[in-house]
mmCIF file of C-alpha atoms in Angstrom:
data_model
loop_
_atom_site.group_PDB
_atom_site.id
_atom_site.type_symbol
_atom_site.label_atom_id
_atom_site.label_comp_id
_atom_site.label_asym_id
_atom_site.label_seq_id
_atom_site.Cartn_x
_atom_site.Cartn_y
_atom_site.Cartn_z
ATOM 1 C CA UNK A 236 56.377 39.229 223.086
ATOM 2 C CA UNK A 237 53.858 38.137 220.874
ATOM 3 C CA UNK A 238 50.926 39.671 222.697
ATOM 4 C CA UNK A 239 52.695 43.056 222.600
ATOM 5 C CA UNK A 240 53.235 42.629 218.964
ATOM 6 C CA UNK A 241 48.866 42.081 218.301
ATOM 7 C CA UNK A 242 48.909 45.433 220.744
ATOM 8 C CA UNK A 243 50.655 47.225 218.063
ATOM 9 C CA UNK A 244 49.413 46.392 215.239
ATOM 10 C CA UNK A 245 46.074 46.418 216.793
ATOM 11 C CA UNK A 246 46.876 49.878 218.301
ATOM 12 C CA UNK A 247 48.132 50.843 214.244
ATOM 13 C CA UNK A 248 44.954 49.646 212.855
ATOM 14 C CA UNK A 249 42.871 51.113 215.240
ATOM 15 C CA UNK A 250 44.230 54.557 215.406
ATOM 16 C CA UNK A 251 44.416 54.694 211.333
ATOM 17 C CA UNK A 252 40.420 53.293 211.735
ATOM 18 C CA UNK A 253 40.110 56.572 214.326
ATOM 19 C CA UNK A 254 41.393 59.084 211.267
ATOM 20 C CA UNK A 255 39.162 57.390 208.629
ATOM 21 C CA UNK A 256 36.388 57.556 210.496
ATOM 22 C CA UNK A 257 36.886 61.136 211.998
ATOM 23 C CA UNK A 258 38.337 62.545 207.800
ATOM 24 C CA UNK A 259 35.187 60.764 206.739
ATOM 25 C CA UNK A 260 33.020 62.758 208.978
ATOM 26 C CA UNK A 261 34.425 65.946 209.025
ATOM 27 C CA UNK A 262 35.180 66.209 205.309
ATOM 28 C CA UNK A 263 31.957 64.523 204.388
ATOM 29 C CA UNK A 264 30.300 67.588 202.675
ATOM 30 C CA UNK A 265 33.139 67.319 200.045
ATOM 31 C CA UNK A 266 34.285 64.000 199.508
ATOM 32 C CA UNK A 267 32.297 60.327 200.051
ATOM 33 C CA UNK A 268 31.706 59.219 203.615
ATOM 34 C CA UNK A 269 29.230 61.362 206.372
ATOM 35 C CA UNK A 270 28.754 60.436 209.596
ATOM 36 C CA UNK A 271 27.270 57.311 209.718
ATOM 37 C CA UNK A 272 30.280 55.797 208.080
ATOM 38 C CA UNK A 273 32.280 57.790 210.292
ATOM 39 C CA UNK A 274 31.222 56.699 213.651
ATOM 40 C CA UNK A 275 31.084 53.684 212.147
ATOM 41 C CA UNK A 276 34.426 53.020 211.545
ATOM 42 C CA UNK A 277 34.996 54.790 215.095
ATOM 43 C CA UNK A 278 33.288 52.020 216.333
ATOM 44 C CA UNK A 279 35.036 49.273 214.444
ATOM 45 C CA UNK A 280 38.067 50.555 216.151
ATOM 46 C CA UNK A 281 36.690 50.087 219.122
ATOM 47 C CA UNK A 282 35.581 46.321 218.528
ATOM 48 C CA UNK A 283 39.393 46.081 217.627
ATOM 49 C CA UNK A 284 40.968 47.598 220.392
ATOM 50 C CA UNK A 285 38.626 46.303 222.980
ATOM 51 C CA UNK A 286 39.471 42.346 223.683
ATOM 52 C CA UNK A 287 43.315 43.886 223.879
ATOM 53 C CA UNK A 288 42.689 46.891 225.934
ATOM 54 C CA UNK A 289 43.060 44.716 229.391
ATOM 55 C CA UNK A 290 43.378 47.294 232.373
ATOM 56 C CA UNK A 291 45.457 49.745 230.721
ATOM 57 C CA UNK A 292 42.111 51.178 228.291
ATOM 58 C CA UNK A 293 39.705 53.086 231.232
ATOM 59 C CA UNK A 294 37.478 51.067 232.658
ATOM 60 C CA UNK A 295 34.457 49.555 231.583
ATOM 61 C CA UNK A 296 32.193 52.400 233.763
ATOM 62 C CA UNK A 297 33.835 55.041 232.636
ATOM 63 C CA UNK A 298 33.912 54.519 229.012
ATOM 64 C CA UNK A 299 30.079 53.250 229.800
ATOM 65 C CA UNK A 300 29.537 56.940 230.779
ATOM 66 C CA UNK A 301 31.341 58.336 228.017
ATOM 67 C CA UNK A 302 29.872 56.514 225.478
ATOM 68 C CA UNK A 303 26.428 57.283 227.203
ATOM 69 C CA UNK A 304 27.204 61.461 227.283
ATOM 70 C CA UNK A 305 28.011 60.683 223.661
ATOM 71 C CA UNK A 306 24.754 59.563 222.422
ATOM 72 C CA UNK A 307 22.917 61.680 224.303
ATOM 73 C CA UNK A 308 24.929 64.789 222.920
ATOM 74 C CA UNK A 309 24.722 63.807 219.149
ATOM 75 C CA UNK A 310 20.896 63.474 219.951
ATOM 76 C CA UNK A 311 20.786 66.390 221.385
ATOM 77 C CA UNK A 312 22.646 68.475 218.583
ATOM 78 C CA UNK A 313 20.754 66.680 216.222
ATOM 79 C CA UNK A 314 17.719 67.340 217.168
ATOM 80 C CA UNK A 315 18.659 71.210 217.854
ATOM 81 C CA UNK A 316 20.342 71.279 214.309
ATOM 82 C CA UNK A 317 16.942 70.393 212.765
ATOM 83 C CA UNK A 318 15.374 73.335 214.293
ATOM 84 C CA UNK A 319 18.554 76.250 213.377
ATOM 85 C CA UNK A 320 15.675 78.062 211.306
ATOM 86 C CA UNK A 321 12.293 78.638 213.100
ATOM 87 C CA UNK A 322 11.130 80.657 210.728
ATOM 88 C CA UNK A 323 11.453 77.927 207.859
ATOM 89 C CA UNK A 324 10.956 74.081 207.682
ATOM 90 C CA UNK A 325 12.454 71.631 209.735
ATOM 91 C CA UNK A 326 16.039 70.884 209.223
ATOM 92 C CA UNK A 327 16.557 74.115 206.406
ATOM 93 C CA UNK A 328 20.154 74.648 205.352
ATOM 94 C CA UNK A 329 19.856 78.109 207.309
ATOM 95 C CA UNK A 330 23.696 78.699 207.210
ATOM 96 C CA UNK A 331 24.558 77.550 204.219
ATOM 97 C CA UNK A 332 26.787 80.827 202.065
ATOM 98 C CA UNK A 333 25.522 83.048 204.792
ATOM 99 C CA UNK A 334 29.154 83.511 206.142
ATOM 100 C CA UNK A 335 30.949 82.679 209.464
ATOM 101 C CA UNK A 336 31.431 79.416 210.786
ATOM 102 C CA UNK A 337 30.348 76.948 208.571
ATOM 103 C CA UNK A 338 28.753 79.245 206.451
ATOM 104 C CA UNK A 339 31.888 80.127 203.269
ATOM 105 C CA UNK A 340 30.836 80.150 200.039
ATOM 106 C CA UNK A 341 31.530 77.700 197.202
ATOM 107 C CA UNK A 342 32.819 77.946 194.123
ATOM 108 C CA UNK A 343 30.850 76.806 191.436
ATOM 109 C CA UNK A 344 31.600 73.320 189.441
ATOM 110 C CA UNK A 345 34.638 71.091 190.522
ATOM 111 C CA UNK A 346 36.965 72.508 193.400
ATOM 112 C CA UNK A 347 38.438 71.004 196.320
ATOM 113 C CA UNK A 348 36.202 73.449 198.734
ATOM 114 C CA UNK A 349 36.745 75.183 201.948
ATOM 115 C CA UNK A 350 36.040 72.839 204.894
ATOM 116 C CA UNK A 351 34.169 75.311 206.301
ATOM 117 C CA UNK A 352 31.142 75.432 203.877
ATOM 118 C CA UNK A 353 27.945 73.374 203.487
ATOM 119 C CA UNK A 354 26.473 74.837 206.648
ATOM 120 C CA UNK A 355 24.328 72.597 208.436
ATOM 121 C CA UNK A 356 25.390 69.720 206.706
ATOM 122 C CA UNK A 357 28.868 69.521 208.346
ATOM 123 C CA UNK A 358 27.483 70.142 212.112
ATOM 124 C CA UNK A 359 24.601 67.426 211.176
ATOM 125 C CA UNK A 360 27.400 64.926 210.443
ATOM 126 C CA UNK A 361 29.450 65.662 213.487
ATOM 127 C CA UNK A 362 26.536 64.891 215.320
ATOM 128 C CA UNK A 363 25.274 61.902 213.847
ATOM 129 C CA UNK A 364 28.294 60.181 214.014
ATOM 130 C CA UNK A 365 28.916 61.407 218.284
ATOM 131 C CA UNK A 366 25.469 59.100 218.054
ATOM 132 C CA UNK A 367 26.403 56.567 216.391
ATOM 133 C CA UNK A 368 29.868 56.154 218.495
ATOM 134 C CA UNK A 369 28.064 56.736 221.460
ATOM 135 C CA UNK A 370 24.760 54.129 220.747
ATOM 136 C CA UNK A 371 26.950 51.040 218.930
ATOM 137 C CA UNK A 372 29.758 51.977 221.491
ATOM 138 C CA UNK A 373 27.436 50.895 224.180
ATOM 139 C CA UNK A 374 26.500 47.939 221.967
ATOM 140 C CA UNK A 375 29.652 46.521 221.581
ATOM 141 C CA UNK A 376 30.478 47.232 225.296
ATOM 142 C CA UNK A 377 27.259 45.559 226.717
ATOM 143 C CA UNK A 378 28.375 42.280 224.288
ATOM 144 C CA UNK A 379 31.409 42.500 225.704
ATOM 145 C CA UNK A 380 30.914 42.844 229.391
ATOM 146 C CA UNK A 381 28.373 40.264 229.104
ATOM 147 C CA UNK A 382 30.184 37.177 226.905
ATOM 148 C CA UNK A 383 32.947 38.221 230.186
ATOM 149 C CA UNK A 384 31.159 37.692 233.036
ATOM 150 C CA UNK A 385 29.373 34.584 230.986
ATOM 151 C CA UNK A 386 33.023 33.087 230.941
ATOM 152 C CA UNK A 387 33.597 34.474 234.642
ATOM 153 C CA UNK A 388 29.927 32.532 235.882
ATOM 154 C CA UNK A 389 30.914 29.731 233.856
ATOM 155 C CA UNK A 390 34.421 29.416 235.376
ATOM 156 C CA UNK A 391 33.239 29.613 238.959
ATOM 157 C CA UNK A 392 30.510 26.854 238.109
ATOM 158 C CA UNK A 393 33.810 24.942 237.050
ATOM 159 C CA UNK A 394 35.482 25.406 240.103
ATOM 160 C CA UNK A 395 32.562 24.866 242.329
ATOM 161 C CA UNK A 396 31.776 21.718 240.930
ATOM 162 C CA UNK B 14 2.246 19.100 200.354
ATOM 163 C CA UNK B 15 2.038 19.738 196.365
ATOM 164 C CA UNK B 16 0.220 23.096 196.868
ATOM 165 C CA UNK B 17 3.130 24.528 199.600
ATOM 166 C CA UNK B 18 5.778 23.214 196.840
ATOM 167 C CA UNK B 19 3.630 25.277 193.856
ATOM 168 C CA UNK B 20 3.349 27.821 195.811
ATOM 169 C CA UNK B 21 7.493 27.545 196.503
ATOM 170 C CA UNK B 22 8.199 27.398 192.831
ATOM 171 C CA UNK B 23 6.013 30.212 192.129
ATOM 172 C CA UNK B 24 7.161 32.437 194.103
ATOM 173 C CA UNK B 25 10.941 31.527 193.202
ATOM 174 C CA UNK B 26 9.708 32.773 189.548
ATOM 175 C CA UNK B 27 8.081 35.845 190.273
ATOM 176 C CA UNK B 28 11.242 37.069 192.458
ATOM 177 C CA UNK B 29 13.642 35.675 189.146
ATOM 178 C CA UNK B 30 11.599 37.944 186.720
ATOM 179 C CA UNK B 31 10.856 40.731 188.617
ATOM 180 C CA UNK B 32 14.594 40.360 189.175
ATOM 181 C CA UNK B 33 15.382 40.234 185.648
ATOM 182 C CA UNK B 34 12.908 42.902 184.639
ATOM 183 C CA UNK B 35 14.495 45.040 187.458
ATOM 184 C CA UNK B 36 17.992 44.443 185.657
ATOM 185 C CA UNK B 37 16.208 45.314 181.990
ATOM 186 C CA UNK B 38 15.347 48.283 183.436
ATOM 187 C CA UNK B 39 16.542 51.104 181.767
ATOM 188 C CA UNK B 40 15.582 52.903 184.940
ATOM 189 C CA UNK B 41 18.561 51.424 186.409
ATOM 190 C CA UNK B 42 21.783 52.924 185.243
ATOM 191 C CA UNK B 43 19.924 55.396 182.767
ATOM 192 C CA UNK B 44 18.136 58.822 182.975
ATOM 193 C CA UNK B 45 15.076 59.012 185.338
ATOM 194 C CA UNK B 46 12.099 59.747 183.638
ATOM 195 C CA UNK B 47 10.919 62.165 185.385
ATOM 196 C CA UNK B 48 13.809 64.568 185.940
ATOM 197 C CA UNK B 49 11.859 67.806 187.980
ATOM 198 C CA UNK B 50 13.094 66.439 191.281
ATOM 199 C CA UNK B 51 16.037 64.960 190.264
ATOM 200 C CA UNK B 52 17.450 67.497 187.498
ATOM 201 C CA UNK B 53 16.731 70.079 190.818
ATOM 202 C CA UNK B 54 18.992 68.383 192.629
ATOM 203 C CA UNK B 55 22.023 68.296 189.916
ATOM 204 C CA UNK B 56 21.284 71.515 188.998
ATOM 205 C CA UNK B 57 21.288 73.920 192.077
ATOM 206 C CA UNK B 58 22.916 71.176 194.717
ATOM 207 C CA UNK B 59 25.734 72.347 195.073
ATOM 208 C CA UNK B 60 25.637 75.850 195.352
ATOM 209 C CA UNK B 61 22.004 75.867 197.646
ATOM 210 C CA UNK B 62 23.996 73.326 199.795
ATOM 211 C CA UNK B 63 27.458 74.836 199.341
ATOM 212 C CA UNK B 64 28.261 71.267 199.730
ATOM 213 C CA UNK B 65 30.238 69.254 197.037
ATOM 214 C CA UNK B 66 29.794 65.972 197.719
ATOM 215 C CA UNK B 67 26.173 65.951 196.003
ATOM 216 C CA UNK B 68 25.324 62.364 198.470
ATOM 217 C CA UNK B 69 25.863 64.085 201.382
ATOM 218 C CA UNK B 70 23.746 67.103 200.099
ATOM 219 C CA UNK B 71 20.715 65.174 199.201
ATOM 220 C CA UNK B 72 21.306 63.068 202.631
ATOM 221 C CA UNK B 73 21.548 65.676 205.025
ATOM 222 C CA UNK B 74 19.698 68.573 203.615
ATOM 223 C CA UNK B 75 17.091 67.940 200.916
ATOM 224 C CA UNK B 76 16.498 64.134 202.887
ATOM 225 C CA UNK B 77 16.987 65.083 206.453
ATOM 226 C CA UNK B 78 14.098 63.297 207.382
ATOM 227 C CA UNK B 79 15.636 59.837 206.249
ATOM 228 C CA UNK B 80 18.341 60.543 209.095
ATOM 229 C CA UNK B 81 15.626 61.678 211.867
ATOM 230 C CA UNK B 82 14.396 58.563 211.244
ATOM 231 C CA UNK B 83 17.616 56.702 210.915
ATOM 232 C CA UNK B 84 19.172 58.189 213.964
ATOM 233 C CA UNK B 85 15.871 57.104 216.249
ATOM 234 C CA UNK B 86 16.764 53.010 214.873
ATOM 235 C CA UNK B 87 20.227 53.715 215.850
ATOM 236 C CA UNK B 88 19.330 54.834 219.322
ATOM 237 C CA UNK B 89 16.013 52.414 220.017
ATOM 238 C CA UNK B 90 18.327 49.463 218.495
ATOM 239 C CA UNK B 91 21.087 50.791 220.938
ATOM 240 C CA UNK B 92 18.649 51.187 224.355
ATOM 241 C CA UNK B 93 16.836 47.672 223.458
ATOM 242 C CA UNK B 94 20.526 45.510 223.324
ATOM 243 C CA UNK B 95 21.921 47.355 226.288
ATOM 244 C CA UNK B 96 18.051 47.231 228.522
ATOM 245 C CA UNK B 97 18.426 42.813 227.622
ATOM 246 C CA UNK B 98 22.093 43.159 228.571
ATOM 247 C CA UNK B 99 21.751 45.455 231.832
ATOM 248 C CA UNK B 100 23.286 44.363 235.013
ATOM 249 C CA UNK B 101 20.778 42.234 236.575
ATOM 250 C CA UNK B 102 18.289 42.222 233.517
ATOM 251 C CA UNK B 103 15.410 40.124 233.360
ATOM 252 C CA UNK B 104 16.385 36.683 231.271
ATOM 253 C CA UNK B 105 14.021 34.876 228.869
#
C-alpha cells in the first residue's frame, strides 16, 4: 500500500516535471526557460520515475535505444538548423517574420506572442533539449544499470561465500 | 612551510578584493559602458528575432555558437560516462 502510494506521487511529480520541462521548451522564445532547462527537467523526471519504474516502465534496452535515437536526432537537427541559410552565416535567423511555420510576425513592445514566431529559435530549442534528454537520459540509465548489477555481483558474492 | 602558508594567505586576499572590487563594480547591476553591442541587442531584439523572451534571443540567435559548443560537452560528457559504464568496459 505504501509502495503504490510513492508510485503516485512519484508518477504526479514526474508527469507535472514532463509539462515543465516540455512548456519550458516549447514556449521558450517568449517566456524564461529554452531547452536546456527543458530537457533538463525531462530528465529529472526520469531520475524520479526510474528506481520506481520496476518491470512495468519498458525495459532498460529499449529505452537505451530510445534515448540513443534521441541524441542522435537533436544532434542531427541541430546541426542542420545551423546551416537553414547557406547563403548567410552559420546559424542566421533565416525564418524569422518571413511567414509560415515558425515564421509569424511579432508585435512590437510587450505582448503575449504567437507561439509560432521566433523562427529558428523555437526549432533550435526543440532540438537541444531531444539532446539533452537523449545524452543525460543515457547518463542516468548507465548509473543506474550499473549501481544494479553492482548490488546483483555483490549479492551473488554473498551467497557464494 | 612558511612560504606555502604566505603564499595561502595571499592568495585568500587577492580572491577577497578582487571579490569586493567585483561587488563595487558599478559594472555589475548598472549600465555597460560600452552600449554598441549591447544597446543593439535591446534595441532591435525583439523584432530581428521575433522572439520575446530577449535571453533566449541572444542565446540562440545572436550567441548560437555558445550552444554549438555547449551541445558538443553535453554529448562528449554523455559518450565518456556511458563508454566507462558499457557492458563489459575496461575497469581502472
Amino acid at each position: 500500500m505504501r509502495k503504490e502510494r510513492q508510485v503516485l506521487a512519484i508518477g504526479v511529480l514526474a508527469s507535472a516535471l514532463i509539462f515543465l520541462g516540455l512548456y519550458q521548451t516549447f514556449w521558450g522564445h517568449l517566456c524564461p526557460g529554452d531547452g536546456l532547462t527543458g530537457g533538463g527537467s525531462v530528465v529529472f523526471a526520469l531520475i524520479l520515475a526510474l528506481p520506481f519504474s520496476g518491470s512495468s516502465f519498458f525495459d532498460r534496452e529499449n529505452r537505451w535505444k530510445l534515448l540513443a535515437v534521441a541524441e542522435t536526432a537533436g544532434a542531427l537537427a541541430f546541426l542542420a538548423l545551423a546551416h537553414v541559410d547557406l547563403g548567410s552565416t552559420l546559424f542566421y535567423n533565416a525564418l524569422a517574420g518571413q511567414g509560415g511555420l515558425f515564421g509569424q510576425s511579432l508585435p512590437e513592445g510587450g505582448n503575449v506572442g504567437p507561439f509560432f514566431s521566433s523562427g529558428t529559435i523555437a526549432l533550435i530549442n526543440g532540438a537541444l533539449a531531444l539532446l539533452v534528454i537523449g545524452a543525460f537520459g543515457r547518463l542516468v540509465t548507465a548509473f543506474f544499470g550499473a549501481s544494479s548489477s553492482e548490488k546483483h555481483r555483490r549479492e551473488e558474492e554473498g551467497e557464494n561465500a | 612551510m612558511v612560504s606555502r602558508r604566505l603564499f595561502f594567505v595571499a592568495a585568500i586576499l587577492l580572491f577577497v578584493g578582487l571579490l569586493a572590487a567585483a561587488l563595487r563594480s558599478p559594472l555589475v547591476c548598472d549600465l555597460p559602458r560600452d552600449v554598441a553591442v549591447d544597446g543593439h541587442y535591446l534595441a532591435a531584439g525583439q523584432m530581428e528575432t521575433q522572439a520575446n523572451d530577449l535571453v533566449a534571443a541572444v542565446g540562440f540567435d545572436y550567441r548560437s555558437f555558445d550552444l554549438f559548443a555547449l551541445s558538443g560537452l553535453v554529448i562528449a560528457s554523455s559518450a565518456s560516462v556511458v563508454a566507462l559504464l558499457r557492458k563489459g568496459g575496461r575497469r581502472a
